[in-house]
Coordinates of C-alpha atoms and ligand atoms in Angstrom, one line a residue:
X1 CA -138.0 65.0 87.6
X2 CA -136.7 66.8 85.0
X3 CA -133.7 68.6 87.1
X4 CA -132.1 65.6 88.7
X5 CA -132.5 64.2 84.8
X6 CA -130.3 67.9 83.9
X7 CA -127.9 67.0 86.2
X8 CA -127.4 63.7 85.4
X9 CA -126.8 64.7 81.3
X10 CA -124.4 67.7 82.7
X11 CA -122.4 64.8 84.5
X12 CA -122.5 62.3 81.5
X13 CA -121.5 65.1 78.9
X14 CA -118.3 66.5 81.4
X15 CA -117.2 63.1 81.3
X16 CA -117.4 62.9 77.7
X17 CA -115.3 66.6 77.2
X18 CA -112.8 65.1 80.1
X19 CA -112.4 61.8 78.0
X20 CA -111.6 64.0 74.9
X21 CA -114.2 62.6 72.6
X22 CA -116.5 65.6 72.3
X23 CA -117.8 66.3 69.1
X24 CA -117.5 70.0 68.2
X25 CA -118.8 70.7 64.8
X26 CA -117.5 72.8 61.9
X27 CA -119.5 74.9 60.4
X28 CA -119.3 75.3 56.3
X29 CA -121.0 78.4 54.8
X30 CA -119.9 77.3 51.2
X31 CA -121.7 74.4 49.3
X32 CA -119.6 71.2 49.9
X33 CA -116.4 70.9 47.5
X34 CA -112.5 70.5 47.4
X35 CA -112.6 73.9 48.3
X36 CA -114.9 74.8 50.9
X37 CA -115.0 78.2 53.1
X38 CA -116.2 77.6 57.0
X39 CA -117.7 80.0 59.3
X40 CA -114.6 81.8 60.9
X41 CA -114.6 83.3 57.3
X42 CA -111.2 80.6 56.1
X43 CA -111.2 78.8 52.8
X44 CA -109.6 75.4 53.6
X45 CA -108.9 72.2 51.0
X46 CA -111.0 69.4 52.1
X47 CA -109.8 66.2 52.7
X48 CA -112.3 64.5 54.9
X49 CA -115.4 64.4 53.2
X50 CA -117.2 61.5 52.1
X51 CA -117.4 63.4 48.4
X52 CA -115.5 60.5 46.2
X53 CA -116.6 61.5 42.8
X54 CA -116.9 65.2 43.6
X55 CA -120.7 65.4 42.6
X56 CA -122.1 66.8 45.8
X57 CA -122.4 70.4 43.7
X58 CA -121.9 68.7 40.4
X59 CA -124.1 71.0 37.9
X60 CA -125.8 68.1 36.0
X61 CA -127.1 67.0 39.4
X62 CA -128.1 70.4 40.6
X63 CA -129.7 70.9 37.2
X64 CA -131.5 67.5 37.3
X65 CA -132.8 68.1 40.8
X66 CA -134.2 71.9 39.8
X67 CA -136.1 70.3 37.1
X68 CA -137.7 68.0 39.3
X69 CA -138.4 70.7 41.8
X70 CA -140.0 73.1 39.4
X71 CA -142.2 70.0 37.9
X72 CA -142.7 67.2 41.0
X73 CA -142.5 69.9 43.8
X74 CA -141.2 69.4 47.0
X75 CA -141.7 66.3 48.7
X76 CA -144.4 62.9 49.0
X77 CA -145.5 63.2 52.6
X78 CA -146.2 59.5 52.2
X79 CA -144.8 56.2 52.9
X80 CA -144.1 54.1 49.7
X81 CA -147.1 51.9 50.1
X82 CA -149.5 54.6 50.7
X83 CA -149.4 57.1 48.5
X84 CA -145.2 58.0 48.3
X85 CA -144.1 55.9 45.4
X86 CA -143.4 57.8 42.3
X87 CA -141.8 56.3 38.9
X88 CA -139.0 58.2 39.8
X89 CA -138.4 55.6 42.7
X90 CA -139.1 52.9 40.6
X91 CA -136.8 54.1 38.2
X92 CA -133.9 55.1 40.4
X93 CA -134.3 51.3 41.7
X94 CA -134.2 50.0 38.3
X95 CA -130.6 52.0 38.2
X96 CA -129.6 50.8 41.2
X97 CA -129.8 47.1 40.5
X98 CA -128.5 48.1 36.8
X99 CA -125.1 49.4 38.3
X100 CA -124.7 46.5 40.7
X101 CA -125.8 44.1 38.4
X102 CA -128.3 42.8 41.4
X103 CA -132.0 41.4 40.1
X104 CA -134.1 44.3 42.2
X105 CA -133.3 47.4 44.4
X106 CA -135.4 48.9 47.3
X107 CA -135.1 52.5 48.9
X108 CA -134.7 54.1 52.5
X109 CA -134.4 57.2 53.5
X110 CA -130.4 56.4 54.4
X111 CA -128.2 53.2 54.5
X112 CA -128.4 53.6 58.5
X113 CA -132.2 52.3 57.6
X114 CA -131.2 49.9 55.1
X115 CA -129.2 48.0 57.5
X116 CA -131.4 48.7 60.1
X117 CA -134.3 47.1 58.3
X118 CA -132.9 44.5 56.4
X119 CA -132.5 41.5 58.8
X120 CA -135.4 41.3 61.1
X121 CA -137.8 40.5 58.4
X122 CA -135.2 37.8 57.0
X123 CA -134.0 35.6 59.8
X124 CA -135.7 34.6 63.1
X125 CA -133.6 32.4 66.2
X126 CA -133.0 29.4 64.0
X127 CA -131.0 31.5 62.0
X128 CA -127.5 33.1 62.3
X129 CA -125.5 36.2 61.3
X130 CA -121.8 36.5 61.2
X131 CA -120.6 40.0 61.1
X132 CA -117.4 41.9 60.7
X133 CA -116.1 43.1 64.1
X134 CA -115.6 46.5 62.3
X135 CA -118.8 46.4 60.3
X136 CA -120.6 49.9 60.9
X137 CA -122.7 51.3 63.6
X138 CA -125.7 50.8 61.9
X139 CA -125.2 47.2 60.7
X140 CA -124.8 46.6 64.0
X141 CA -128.0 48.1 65.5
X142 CA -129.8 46.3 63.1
X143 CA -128.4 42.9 64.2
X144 CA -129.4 43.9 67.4
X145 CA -133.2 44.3 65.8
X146 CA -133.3 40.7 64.6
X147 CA -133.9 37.6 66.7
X148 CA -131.3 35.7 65.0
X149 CA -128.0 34.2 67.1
X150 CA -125.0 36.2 66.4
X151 CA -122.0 35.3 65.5
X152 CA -118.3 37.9 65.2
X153 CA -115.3 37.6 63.6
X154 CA -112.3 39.7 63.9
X155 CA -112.0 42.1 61.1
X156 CA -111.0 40.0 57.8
X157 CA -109.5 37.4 59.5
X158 CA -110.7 34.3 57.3
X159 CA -109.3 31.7 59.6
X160 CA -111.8 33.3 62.2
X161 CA -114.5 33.4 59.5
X162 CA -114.4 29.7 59.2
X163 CA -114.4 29.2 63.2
X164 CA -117.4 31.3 63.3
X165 CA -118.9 29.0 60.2
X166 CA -118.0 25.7 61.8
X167 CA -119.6 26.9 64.8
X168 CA -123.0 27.9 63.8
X169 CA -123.9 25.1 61.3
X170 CA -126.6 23.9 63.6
X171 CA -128.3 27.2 62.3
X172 CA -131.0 26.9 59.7
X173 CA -129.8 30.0 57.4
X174 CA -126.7 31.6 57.5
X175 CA -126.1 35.4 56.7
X176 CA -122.5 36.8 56.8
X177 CA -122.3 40.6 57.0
X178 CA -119.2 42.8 55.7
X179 CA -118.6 46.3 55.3
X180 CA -116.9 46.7 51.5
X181 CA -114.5 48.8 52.5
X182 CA -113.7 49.3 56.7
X183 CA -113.4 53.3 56.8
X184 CA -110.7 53.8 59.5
X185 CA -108.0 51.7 57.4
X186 CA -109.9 52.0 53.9
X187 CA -109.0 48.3 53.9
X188 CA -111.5 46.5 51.4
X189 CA -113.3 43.1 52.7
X190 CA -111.9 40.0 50.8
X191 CA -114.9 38.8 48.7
X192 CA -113.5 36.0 47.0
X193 CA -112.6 34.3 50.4
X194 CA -116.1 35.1 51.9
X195 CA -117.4 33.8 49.2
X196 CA -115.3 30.7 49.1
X197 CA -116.4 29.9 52.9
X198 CA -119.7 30.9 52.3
X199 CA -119.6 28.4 49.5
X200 CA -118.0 25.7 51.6
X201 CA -120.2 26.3 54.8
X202 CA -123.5 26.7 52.9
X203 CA -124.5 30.4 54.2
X204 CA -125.5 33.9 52.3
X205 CA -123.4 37.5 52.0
X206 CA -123.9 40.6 52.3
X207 CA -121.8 43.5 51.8
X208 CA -122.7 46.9 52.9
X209 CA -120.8 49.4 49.2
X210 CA -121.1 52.2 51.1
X211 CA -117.8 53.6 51.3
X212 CA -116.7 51.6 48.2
X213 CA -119.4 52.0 45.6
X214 CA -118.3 54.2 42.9
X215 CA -115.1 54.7 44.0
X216 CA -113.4 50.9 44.1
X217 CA -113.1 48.6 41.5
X218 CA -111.5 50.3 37.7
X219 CA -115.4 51.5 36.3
X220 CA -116.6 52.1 40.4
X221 CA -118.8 49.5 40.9
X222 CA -117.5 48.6 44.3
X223 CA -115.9 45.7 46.0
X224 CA -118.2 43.2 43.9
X225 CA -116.1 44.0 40.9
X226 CA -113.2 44.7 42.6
X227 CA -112.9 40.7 43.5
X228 CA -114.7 39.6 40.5
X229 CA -118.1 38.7 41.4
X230 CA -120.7 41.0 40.3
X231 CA -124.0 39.4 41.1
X232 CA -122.4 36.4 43.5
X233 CA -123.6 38.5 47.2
X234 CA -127.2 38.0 48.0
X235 CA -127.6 41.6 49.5
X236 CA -125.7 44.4 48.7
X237 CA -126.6 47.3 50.8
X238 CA -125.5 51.5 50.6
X239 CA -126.0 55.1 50.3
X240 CA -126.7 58.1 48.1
X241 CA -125.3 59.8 50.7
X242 CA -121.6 59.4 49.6
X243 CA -119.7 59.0 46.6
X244 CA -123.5 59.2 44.5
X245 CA -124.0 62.7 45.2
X246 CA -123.9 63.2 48.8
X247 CA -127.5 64.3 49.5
X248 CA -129.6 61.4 51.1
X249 CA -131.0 58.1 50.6
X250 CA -130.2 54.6 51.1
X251 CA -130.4 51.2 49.6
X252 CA -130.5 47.4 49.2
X253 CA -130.1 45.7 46.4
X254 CA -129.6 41.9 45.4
X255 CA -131.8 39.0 44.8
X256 CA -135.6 40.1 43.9
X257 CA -137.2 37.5 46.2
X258 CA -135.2 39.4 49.3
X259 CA -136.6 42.7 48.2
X260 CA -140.1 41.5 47.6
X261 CA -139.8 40.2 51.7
X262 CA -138.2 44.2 52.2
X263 CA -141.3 45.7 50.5
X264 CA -143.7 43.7 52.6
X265 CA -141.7 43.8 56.1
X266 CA -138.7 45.9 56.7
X267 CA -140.0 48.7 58.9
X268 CA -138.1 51.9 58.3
X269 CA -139.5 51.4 54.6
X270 CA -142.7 50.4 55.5
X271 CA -143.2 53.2 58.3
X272 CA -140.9 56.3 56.9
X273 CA -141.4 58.4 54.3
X274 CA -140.0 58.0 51.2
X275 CA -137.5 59.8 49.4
X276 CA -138.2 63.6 48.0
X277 CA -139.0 63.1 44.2
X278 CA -135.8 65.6 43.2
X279 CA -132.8 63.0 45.2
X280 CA -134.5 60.4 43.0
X281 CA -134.5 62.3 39.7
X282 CA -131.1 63.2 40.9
X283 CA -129.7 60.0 41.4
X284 CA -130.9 58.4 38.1
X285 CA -129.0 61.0 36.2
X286 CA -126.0 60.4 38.2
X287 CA -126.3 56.7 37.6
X288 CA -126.9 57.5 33.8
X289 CA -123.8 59.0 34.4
X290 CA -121.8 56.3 35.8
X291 CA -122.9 54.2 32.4
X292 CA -121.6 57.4 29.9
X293 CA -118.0 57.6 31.4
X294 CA -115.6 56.6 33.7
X295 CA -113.9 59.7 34.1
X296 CA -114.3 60.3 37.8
X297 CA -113.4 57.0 38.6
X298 CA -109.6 57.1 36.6
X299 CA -109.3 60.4 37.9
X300 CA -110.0 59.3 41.8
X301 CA -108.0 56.5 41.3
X302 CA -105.3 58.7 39.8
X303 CA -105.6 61.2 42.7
X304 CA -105.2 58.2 45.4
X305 CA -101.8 57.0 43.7
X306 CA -100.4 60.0 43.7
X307 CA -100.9 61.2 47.2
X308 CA -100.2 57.6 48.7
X309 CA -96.7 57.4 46.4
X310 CA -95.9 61.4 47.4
X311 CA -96.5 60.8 50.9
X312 CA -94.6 57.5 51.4
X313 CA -92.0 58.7 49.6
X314 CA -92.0 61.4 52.3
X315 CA -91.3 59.2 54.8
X316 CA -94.7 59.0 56.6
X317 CA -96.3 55.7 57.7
X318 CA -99.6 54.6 55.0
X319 CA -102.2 51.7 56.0
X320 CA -102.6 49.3 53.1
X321 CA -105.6 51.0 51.2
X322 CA -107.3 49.7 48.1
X323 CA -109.9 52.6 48.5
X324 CA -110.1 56.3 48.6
X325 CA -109.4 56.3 52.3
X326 CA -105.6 56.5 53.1
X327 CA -104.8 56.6 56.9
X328 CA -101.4 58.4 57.8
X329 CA -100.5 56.7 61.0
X330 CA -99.1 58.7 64.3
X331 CA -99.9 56.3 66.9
X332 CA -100.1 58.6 69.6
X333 CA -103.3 60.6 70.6
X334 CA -102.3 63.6 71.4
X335 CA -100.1 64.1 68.7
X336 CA -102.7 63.0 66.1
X337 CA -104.8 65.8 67.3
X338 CA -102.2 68.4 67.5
X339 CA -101.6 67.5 63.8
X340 CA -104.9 67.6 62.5
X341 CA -105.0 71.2 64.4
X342 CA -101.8 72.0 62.5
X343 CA -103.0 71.3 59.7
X344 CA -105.9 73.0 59.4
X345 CA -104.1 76.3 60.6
X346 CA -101.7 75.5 56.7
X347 CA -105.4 75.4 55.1
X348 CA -105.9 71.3 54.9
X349 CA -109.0 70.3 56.8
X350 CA -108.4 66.6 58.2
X351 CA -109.3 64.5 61.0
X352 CA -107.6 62.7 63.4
X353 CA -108.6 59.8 64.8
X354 CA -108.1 58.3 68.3
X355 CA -109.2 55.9 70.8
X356 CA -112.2 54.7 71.0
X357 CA -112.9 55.5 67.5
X358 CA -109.5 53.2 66.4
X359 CA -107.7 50.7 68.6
X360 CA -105.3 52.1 71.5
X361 CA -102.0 53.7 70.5
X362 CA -103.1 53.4 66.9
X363 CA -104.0 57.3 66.5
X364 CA -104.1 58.5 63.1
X365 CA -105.1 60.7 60.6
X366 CA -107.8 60.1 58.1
X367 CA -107.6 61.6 54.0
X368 CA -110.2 61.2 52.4
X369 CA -109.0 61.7 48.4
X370 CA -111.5 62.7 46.0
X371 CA -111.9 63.3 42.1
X372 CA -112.8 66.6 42.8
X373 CA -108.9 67.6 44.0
X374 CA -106.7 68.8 41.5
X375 CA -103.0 67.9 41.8
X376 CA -102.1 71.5 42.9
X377 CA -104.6 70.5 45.8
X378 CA -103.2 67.8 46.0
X379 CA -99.4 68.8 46.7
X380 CA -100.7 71.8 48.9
X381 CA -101.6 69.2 51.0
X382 CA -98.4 67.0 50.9
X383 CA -96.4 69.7 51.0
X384 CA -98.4 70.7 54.6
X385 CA -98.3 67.1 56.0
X386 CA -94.3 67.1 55.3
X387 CA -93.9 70.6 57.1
X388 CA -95.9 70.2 60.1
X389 CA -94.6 66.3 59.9
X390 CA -91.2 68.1 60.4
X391 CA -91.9 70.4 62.8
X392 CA -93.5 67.9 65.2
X393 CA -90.4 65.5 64.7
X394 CA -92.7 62.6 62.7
X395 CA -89.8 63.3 59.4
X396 CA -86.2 64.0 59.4
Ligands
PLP1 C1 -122.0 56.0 55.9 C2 -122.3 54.6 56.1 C3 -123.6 54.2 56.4 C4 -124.8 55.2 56.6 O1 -125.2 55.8 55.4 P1 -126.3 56.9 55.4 O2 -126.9 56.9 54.1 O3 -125.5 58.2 55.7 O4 -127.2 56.6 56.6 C5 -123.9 52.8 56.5 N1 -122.9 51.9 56.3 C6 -121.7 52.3 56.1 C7 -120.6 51.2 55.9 C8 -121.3 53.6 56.0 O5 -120.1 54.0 55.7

């Protein structure tokens, strides 16, 4: 069996290098930073990790973690309702809901389980959820999980959102489902309005922070305060694994009868072990953090104006961004690629994006700002975008 099966995965993965979207991975042999050195021996600035506050080799964190190593040891090799619940998880959960001002938090291993978990045990066929064309991958898949009808809108369009309402009022409960902040345009979702409709149409929200918590809204607590309504979205879900650190772990958070239902049903909680003991001790001293200062929020938000203003004022073509995700648009494939390529040869380590990832003929390059880049960063990469941007005819 197993050759024809060879052959047939030889096939599938030609067509996938002909089609250009082969994923060929980078190799870092430095600790993730600003700064970061890859394996063909180059030091290159990064600007495409999902590092926000810089705290993926923050000292406090790496200290916090050690601590915990030296006195909790390694890991639980138990599910939370065995024997793999420590107080560190209940505290890190208390944090959680602290932060997002929610009424109780529960943990996964990632936010792909979060989402993945988080509607089967909720809502059965009489229900509905209405999701975000763009909503991610793994909100997705765990749509497809749950028996409930499904219902899309095209990506912020509230005029949709309301057709998509009208329509599925014969549904018992009604969940709509947003990303925070869509990660190719770094557009944020507009709360307010979901919540108006969800008002007006009788049905529940959720918002999945990961990209926006701790970098969006002035103190970082993500598109909730952004649009004014801490504590107004039933479920909130998100990630450790970005701006919090960058290690691992996932979670939802929101009202404490949801979670209660979580702790009883969702299955990759219930059947997947639980988070090592030092990414919790971790991640309640980052969130004790978050509560001491602001700091790496003002200086994110600093970072992102300046690069946006500097590069418009270049002349190059910016999505509307109210996150940390600025998209300098190229349009054209092939050119997007031969940029990124450029770039990284002047030291600035970007992606570009193409079709399928983004919409046909809407190729672009992704930055990813973070507080961890200082302004001399900062220009080294403006100053690269506006040569290569010349050379390949995008400037005057
Ligand atoms: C990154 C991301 C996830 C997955 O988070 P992990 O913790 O890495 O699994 C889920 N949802 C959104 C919107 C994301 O951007």
């Amino acid at each position: 069996m197993y050759n024809k099966f060879q052959k047939h995965l030889a096939q599938q993965i030609e067509e996938i290098k002909v089609s250009g979207t082969y994923k060929n991975e980078r190799i870092l042999i430095s600790s993730q930073f600003s700064q970061i050195k890859i394996n063909t021996g180059k030091e290159v600035l990064n600007f495409c990790a999902n590092n926000y506050l810089g705290l993926a080799n923050n000292k406090e964190l790496v200290e916090a973690a050690t601590e915990c190593l030296k006195e909790r040891a390694y890991g639980m090799a138990s599910v939370r309702f065995i024997c793999g619940t420590s107080d560190l998880h209940k505290e890190l959960e208390a944090k959680i809901a602290h932060f997002f001002g929610t009424e109780d938090t529960i943990l996964y291993a990632a936010c792909f389980d979060a989402n993945g978990g988080v509607f089967e045990p909720l809502l059965t066929e009489e229900d509905c959820i209405i999701s975000d064309a763009l909503n991610h991958a793994s909100i997705i898949d765990g749509v497809r999980l749950c028996k409930a009808q499904r219902f899309r809108y095209a990506n912020a369009d509230m005029k949709d959102l309301e057709k998509q309402l009208q329509e599925a009022q014969k549904c018992r409960f009604r969940l709509i489902v947003t990303d925070g902040v869509f990660s190719m345009d770094g557009n944020v979702a507009p709360l307010q309005e979901i919540l108006s409709l969800a008002a007006k149409y009788d049905a529940m929200v959720m918002v999945d922070e990961s990209h926006s918590a701790g970098v969006v809204g002035n103190t970082g607590r993500g598109v909730t305060e952004l649009h004014n309504c801490r504590g107004k979205v039933e479920i909130i879900t998100g990630t450790l694994g970005k701006a919090f650190g960058g290690a691992i772990g996932g979670f939802t958070t929101g009202k404490k009868e949801i979670i209660e239902m979580l702790r009883q049903r969702s299955r990759p909680y219930l059947f997947s072990n639980s988070i090592p003991p030092m990414v919790a001790a971790a991640g309640i001293r980052m969130f004790e953090m978050m509560d001491e200062t602001n700091q790496l929020q003002d200086k994110l938000h600093a970072n992102t104006d300046y690069f946006i203003t500097k590069m418009k004022a270049a002349g190059f073509d910016i999505k509307p961004t109210q996150s940390a995700i600025c998209a300098v648009m190229l349009y054209d494939a092939t050119l997007a690629g031969k940029f990124a390529d450029r770039l990284l040869e002047e030291g600035i380590y970007v992606i570009g994006f193409s079709y399928p990832v983004v919409p046909k003929d809407q190729a672009r390059i992704r930055v990813q700002l973070s507080a961890a880049h200082e302004t001399n960063q900062l220009d080294k990469a403006i100053n690269a975008f506006i040569k290569v941007g010349k050379e390949l005819n995008i400037l005057k």
